[in-house]
GROMACS .gro file of C-alpha atoms in nm:
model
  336
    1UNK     CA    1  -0.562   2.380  -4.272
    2UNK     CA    2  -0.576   2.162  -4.569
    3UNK     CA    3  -0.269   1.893  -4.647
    4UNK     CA    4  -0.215   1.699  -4.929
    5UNK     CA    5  -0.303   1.301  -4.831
    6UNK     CA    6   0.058   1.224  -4.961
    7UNK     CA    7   0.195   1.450  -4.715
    8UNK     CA    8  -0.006   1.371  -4.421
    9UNK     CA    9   0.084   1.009  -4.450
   10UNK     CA   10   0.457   1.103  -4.469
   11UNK     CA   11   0.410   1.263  -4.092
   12UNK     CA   12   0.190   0.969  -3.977
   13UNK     CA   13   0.487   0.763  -4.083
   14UNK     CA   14   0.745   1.004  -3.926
   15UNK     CA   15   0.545   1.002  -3.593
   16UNK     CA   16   0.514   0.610  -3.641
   17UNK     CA   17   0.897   0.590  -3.634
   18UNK     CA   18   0.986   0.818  -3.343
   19UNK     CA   19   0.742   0.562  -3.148
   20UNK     CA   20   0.967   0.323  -3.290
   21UNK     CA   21   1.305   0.469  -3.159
   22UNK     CA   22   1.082   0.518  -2.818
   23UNK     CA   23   1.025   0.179  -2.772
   24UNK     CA   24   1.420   0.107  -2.951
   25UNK     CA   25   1.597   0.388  -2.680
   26UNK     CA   26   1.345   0.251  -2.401
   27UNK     CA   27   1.391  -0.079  -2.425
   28UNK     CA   28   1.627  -0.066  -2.126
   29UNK     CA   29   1.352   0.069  -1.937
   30UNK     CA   30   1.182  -0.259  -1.950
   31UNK     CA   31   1.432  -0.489  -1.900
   32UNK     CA   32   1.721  -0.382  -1.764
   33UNK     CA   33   1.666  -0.517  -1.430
   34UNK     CA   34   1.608  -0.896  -1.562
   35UNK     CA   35   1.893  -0.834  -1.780
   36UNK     CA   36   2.131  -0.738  -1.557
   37UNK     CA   37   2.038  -0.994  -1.304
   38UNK     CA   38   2.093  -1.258  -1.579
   39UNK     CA   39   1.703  -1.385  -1.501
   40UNK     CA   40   1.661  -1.398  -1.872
   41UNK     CA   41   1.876  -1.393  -2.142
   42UNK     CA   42   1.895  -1.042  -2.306
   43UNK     CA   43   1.701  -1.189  -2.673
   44UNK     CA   44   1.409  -1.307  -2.448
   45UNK     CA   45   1.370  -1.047  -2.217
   46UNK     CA   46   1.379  -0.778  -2.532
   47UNK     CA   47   1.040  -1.020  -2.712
   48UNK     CA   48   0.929  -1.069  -2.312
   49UNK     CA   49   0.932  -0.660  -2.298
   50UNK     CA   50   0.786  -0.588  -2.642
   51UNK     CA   51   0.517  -0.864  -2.632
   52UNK     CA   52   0.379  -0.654  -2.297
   53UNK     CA   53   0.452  -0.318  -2.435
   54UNK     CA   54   0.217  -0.414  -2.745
   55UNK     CA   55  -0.033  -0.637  -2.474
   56UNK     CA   56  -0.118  -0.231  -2.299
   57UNK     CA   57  -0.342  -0.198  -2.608
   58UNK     CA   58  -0.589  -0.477  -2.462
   59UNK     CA   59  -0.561  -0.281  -2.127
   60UNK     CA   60  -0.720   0.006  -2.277
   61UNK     CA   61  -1.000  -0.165  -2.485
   62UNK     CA   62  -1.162  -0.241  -2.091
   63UNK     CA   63  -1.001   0.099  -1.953
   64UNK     CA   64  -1.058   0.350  -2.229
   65UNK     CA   65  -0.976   0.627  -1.960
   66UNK     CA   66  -0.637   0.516  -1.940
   67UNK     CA   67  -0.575   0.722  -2.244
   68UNK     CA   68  -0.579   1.028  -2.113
   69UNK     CA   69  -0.191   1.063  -2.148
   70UNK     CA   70  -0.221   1.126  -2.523
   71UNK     CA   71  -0.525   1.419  -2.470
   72UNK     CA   72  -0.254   1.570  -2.290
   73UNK     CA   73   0.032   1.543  -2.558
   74UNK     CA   74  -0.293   1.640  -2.820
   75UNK     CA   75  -0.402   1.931  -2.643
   76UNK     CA   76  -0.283   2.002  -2.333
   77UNK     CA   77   0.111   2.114  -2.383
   78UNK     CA   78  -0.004   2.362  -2.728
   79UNK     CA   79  -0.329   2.505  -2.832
   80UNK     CA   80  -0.484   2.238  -3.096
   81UNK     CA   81  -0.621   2.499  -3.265
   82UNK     CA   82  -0.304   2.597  -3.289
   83UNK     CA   83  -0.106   2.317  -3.408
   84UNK     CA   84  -0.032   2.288  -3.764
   85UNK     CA   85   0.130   2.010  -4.003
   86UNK     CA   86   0.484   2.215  -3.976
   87UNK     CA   87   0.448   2.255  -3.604
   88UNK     CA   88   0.411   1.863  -3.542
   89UNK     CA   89   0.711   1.783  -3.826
   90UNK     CA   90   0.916   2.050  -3.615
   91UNK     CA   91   0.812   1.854  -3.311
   92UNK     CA   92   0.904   1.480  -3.416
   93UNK     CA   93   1.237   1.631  -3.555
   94UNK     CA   94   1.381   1.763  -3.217
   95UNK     CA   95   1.246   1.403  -3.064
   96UNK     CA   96   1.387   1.242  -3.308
   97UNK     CA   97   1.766   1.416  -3.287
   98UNK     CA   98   1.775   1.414  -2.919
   99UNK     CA   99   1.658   1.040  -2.913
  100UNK     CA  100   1.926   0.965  -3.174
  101UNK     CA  101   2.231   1.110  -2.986
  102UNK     CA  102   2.158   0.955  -2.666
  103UNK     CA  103   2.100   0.668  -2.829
  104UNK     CA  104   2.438   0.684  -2.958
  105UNK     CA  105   2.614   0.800  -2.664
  106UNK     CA  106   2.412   0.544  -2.441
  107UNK     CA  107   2.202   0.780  -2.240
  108UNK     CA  108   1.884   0.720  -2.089
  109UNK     CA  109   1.728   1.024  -2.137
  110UNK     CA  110   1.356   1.088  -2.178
  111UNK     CA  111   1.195   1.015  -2.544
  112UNK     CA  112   0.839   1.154  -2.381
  113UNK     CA  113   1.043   1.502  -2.260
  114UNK     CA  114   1.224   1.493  -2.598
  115UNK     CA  115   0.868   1.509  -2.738
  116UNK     CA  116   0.731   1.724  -2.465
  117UNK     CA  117   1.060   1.978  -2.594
  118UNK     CA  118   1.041   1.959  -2.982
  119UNK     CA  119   0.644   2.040  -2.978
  120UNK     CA  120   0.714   2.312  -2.758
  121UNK     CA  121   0.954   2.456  -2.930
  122UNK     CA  122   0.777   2.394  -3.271
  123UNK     CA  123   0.494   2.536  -3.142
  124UNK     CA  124   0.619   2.829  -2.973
  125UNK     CA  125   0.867   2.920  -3.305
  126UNK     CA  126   0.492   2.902  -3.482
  127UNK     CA  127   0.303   3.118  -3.288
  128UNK     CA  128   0.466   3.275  -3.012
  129UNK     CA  129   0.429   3.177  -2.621
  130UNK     CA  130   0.029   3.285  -2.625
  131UNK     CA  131   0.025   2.922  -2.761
  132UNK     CA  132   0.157   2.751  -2.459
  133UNK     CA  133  -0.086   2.544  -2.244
  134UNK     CA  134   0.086   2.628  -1.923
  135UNK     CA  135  -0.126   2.411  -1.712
  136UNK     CA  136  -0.018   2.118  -1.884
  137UNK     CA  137   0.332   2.188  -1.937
  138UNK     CA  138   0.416   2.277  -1.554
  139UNK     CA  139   0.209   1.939  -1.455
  140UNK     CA  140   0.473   1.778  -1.691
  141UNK     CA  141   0.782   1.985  -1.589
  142UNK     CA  142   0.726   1.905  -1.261
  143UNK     CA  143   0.683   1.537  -1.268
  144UNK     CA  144   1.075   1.561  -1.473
  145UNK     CA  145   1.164   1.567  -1.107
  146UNK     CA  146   0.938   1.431  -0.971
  147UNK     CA  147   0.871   1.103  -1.119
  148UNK     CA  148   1.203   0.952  -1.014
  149UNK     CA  149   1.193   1.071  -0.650
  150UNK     CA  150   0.855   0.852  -0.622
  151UNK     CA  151   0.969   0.589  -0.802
  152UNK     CA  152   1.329   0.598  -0.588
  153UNK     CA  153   1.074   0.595  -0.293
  154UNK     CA  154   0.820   0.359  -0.413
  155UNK     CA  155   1.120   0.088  -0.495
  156UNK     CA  156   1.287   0.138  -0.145
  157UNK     CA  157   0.943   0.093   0.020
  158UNK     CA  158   0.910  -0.224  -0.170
  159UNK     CA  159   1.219  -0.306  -0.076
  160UNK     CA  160   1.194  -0.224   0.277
  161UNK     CA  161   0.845  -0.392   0.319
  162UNK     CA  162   0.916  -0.712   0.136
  163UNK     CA  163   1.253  -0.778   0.326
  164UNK     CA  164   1.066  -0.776   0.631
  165UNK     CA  165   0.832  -1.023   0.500
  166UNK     CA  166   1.039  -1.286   0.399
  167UNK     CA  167   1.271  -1.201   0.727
  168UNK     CA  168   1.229  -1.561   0.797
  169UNK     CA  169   1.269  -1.747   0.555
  170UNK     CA  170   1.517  -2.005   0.384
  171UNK     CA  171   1.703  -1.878   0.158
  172UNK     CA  172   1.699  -2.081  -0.136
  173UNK     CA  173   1.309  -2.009  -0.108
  174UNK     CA  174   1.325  -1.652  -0.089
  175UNK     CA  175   1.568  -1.655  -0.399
  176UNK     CA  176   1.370  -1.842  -0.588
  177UNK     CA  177   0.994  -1.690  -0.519
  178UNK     CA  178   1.167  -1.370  -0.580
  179UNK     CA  179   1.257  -1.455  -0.933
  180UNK     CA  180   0.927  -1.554  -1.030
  181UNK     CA  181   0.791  -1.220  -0.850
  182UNK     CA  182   1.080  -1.032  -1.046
  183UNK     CA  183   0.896  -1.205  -1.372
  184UNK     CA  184   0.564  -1.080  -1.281
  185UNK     CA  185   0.694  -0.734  -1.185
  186UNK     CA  186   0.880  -0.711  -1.505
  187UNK     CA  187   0.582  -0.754  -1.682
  188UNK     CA  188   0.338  -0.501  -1.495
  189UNK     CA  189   0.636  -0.209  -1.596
  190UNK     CA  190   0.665  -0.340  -1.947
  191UNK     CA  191   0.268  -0.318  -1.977
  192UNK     CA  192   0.302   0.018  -1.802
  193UNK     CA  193   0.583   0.150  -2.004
  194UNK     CA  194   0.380   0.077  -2.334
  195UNK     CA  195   0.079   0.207  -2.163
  196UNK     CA  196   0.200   0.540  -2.126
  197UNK     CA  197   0.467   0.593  -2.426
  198UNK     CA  198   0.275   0.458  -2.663
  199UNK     CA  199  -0.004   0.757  -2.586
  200UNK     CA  200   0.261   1.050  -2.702
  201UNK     CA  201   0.240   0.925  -3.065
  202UNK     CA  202  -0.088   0.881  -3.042
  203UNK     CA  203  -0.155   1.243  -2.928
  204UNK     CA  204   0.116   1.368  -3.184
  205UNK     CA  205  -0.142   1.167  -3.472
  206UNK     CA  206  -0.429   1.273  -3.334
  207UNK     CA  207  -0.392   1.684  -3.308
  208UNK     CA  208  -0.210   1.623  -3.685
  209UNK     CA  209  -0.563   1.478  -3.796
  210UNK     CA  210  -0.761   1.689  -3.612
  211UNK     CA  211  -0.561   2.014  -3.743
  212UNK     CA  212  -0.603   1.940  -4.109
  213UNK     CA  213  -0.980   1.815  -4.092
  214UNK     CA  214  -0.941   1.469  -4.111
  215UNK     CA  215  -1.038   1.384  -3.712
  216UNK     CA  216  -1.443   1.483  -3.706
  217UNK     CA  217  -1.602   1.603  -3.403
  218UNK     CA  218  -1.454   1.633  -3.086
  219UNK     CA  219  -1.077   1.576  -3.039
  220UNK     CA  220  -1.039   1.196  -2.945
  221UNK     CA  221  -0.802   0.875  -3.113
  222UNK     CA  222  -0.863   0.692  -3.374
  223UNK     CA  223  -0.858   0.321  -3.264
  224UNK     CA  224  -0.649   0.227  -3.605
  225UNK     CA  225  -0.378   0.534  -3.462
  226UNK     CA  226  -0.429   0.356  -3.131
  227UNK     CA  227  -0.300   0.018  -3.246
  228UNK     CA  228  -0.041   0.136  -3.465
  229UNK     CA  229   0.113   0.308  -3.202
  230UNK     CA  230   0.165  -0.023  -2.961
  231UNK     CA  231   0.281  -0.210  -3.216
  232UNK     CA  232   0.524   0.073  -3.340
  233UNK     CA  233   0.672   0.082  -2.995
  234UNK     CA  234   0.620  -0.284  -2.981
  235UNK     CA  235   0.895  -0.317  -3.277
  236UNK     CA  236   1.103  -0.090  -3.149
  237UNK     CA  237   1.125  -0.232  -2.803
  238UNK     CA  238   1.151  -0.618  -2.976
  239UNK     CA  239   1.489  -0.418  -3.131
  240UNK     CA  240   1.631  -0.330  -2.811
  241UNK     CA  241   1.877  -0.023  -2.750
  242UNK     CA  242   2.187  -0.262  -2.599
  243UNK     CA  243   2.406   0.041  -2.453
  244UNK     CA  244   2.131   0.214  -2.309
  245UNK     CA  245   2.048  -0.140  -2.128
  246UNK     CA  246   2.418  -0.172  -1.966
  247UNK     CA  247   2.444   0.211  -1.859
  248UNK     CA  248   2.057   0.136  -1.644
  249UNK     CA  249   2.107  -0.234  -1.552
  250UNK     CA  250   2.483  -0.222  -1.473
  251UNK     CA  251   2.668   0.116  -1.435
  252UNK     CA  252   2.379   0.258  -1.201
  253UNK     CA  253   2.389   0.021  -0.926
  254UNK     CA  254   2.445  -0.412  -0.908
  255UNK     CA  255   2.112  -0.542  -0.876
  256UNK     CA  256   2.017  -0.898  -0.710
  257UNK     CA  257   1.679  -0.992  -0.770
  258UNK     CA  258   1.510  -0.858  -0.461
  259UNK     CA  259   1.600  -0.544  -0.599
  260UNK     CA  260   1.541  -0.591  -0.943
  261UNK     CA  261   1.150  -0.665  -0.833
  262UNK     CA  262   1.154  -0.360  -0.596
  263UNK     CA  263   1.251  -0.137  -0.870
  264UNK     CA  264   0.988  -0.308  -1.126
  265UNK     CA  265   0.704  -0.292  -0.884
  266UNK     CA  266   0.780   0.101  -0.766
  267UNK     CA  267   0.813   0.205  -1.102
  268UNK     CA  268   0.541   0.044  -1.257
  269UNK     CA  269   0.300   0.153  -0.962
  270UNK     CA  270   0.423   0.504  -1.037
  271UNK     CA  271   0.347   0.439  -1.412
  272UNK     CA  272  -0.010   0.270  -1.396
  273UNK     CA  273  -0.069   0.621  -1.160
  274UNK     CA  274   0.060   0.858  -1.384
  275UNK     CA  275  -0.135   0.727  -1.677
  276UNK     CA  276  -0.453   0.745  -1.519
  277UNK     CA  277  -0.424   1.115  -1.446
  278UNK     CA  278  -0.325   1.180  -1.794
  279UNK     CA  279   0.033   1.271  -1.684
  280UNK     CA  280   0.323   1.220  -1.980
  281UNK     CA  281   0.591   1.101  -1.744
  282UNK     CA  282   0.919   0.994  -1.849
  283UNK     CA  283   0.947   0.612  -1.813
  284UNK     CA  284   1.334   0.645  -1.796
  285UNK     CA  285   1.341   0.871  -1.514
  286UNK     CA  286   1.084   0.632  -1.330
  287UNK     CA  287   1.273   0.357  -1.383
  288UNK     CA  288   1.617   0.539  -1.338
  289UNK     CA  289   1.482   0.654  -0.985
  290UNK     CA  290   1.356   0.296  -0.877
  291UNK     CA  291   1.677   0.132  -0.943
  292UNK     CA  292   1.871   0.392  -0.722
  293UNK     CA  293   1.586   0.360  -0.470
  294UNK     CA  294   1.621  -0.052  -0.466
  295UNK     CA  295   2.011   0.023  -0.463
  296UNK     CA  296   2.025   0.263  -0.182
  297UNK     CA  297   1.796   0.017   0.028
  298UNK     CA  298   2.081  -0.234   0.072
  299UNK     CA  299   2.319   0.094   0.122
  300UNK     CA  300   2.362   0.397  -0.011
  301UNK     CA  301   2.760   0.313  -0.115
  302UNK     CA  302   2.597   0.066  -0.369
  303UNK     CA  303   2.489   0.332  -0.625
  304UNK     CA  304   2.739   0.477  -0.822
  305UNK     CA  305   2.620   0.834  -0.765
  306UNK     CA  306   2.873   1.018  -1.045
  307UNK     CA  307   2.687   0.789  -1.288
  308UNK     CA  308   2.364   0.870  -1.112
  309UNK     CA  309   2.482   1.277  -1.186
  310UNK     CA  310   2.564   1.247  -1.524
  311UNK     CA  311   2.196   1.083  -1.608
  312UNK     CA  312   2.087   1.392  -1.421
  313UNK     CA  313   2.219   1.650  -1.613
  314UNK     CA  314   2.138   1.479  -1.958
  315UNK     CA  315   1.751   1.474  -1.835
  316UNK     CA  316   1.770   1.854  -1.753
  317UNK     CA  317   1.893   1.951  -2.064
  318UNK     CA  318   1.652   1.723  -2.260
  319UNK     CA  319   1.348   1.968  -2.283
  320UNK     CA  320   1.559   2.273  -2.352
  321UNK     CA  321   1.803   2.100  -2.634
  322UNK     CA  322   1.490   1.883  -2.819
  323UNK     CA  323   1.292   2.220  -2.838
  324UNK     CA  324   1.519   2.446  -3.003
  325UNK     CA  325   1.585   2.128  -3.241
  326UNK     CA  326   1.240   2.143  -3.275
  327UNK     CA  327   1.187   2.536  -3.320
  328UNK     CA  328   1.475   2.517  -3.566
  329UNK     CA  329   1.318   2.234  -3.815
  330UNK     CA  330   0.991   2.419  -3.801
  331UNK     CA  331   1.165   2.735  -3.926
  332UNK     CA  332   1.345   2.542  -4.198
  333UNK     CA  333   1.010   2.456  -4.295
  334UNK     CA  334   0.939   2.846  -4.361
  335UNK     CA  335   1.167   2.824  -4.613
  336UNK     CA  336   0.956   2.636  -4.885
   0.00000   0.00000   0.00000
């Protein structure tokens, strides 16, 4: 369908700033562990986190495949052909709400499942359930519970494996190579966490364009949407979302640096993985997952498991709560 240029660039910008409040909710996600373990102080590890959430842009410009999370936000959760200019600003309304009052109530819920919810939603309220790309959306529903299980596992196997390699050694030595593997760790889940957020704006941009004409040929991104959408959730991440960062590096489980790397390396392995088959995971629940894994490796008393219940619940109703936001601003939109 045809939009008015004025109003298309109004929903670029509105996608452009629920990337923003991704990368301002999700900051924790990134840096919680260093954070909490006092490895950097929090202003450094917020421009440290943002500067490799932006730096996943140059990742893709040598691995274009790695974008094939944001062909699945595009076309793979709703019918493109489907998808309409009131569908997507349905869509980036119930993200936007649910990211907001989590935000506020310092909740790490999902921003990608608060997406995955409002264009669901949106697009079901537009065109009934024929629309739904099942295929898509039960690959992503399942990895809601999945994704932290295999990062909880990935992070204890890290944990596990890298305690029995430095079974021997001094101390002081281990403590300090495992701060300067906690660094580098850091970093690979920052560059993952952009890799893979970033993409749901992207695919949000894209189907808009390609809906009202102004994407030619076959569905793909734009590189100019591409790089707008790192440094979006660049920004937002450089921002930081500071009670969301004490509920994950604090409240969850006390962290010592040998976990804080087991939980970066197991999530970001899970992250890098779930990019490259084009799934839209949720970065918190990785991350959420990991840091109970590394936790339960010392001893399963360490994690504060009625925090651990409460993050659980909030994730569940994410999907349901963003999409009837979602359904309900692209019925408002019915009215003019």
């Amino acid at each position: 369908m045809e939009l008015a240029f004025p109003l298309l660039v109004g929903l670029i910008i509105l996608a452009l700033l629920f990337d923003f409040l991704n990368g301002l909710h999700d900051a924790a996600n990134s840096i919680a562990t260093i954070v909490s373990t006092k490895l950097l102080k929090p202003f450094h590890a917020v421009m440290f986190a943002a500067f490799f959430n932006f730096a996943a842009y140059f990742l893709t410009l040598y691995f274009p495949w790695l974008h094939k999370v944001a062909d699945t936000i595009g076309k793979g959760l709703i019918d493109k052909d489907l998808v309409t200019p009131a569908v997507v600003f349905g869509a980036l309304c119930g993200a936007m709400f649910w990211n907001i009052l989590t935000w506020i109530k310092g909740i790490p819920s999902s921003s990608s499942h608060a997406l995955v919810g409002g264009l669901i939603g949106s697009g079901v309220a537009a065109n009934g359930f024929g629309a739904v790309q099942w295929a898509g959306l039960n690959k992503t529903v399942v990895f809601i519970f999945l994704s932290p299980t295999l990062g909880m596992i990935l992070a204890m196997l890290v944990m596990l494996g890298s305690s029995w390699v430095l079974r021997n050694a001094q101390a002081s030595r281990a403590e300090g190579g495992m701060k300067v593997m906690h660094i580098i760790s850091s970093a690979a889940y920052s560059l993952s966490h952009g890799l893979n957020d970033a993409q749901k704006t992207m695919g949000i941009i894209a189907v808009l364009l390609y809906s009202t004409g102004y994407l030619k040929g076959e569905f793909h991104v734009p590189h100019w949407v591409a790089i707008s959408c790192y440094i979006a959730i660049g920004l937002g991440t450089a921002c930081g979302g500071w009670k969301i960062i004490e509920t994950m590096g604090t409240k969850i489980t006390k962290l010592s640096q040998h976990q804080g790397f087991s939980a970066s390396l197991g999530g970001s392995i899970m992250l890098f993985t779930a990019s490259a088959l084009g799934i839209p995971v949720s970065t918190t629940h990785t991350i959420t997952g990991a840091v109970i894994g590394a936790g339960t490796a010392r001893r399963a008393s360490a994690v504060r498991w009625g925090v651990a219940s409460n993050l659980l619940t909030a994730w569940i109703l994410t999907v349901p709560a963003s999409a009837a936001v979602g359904a309900s601003f692209y019925l408002l939109t019915r009215l003019f």
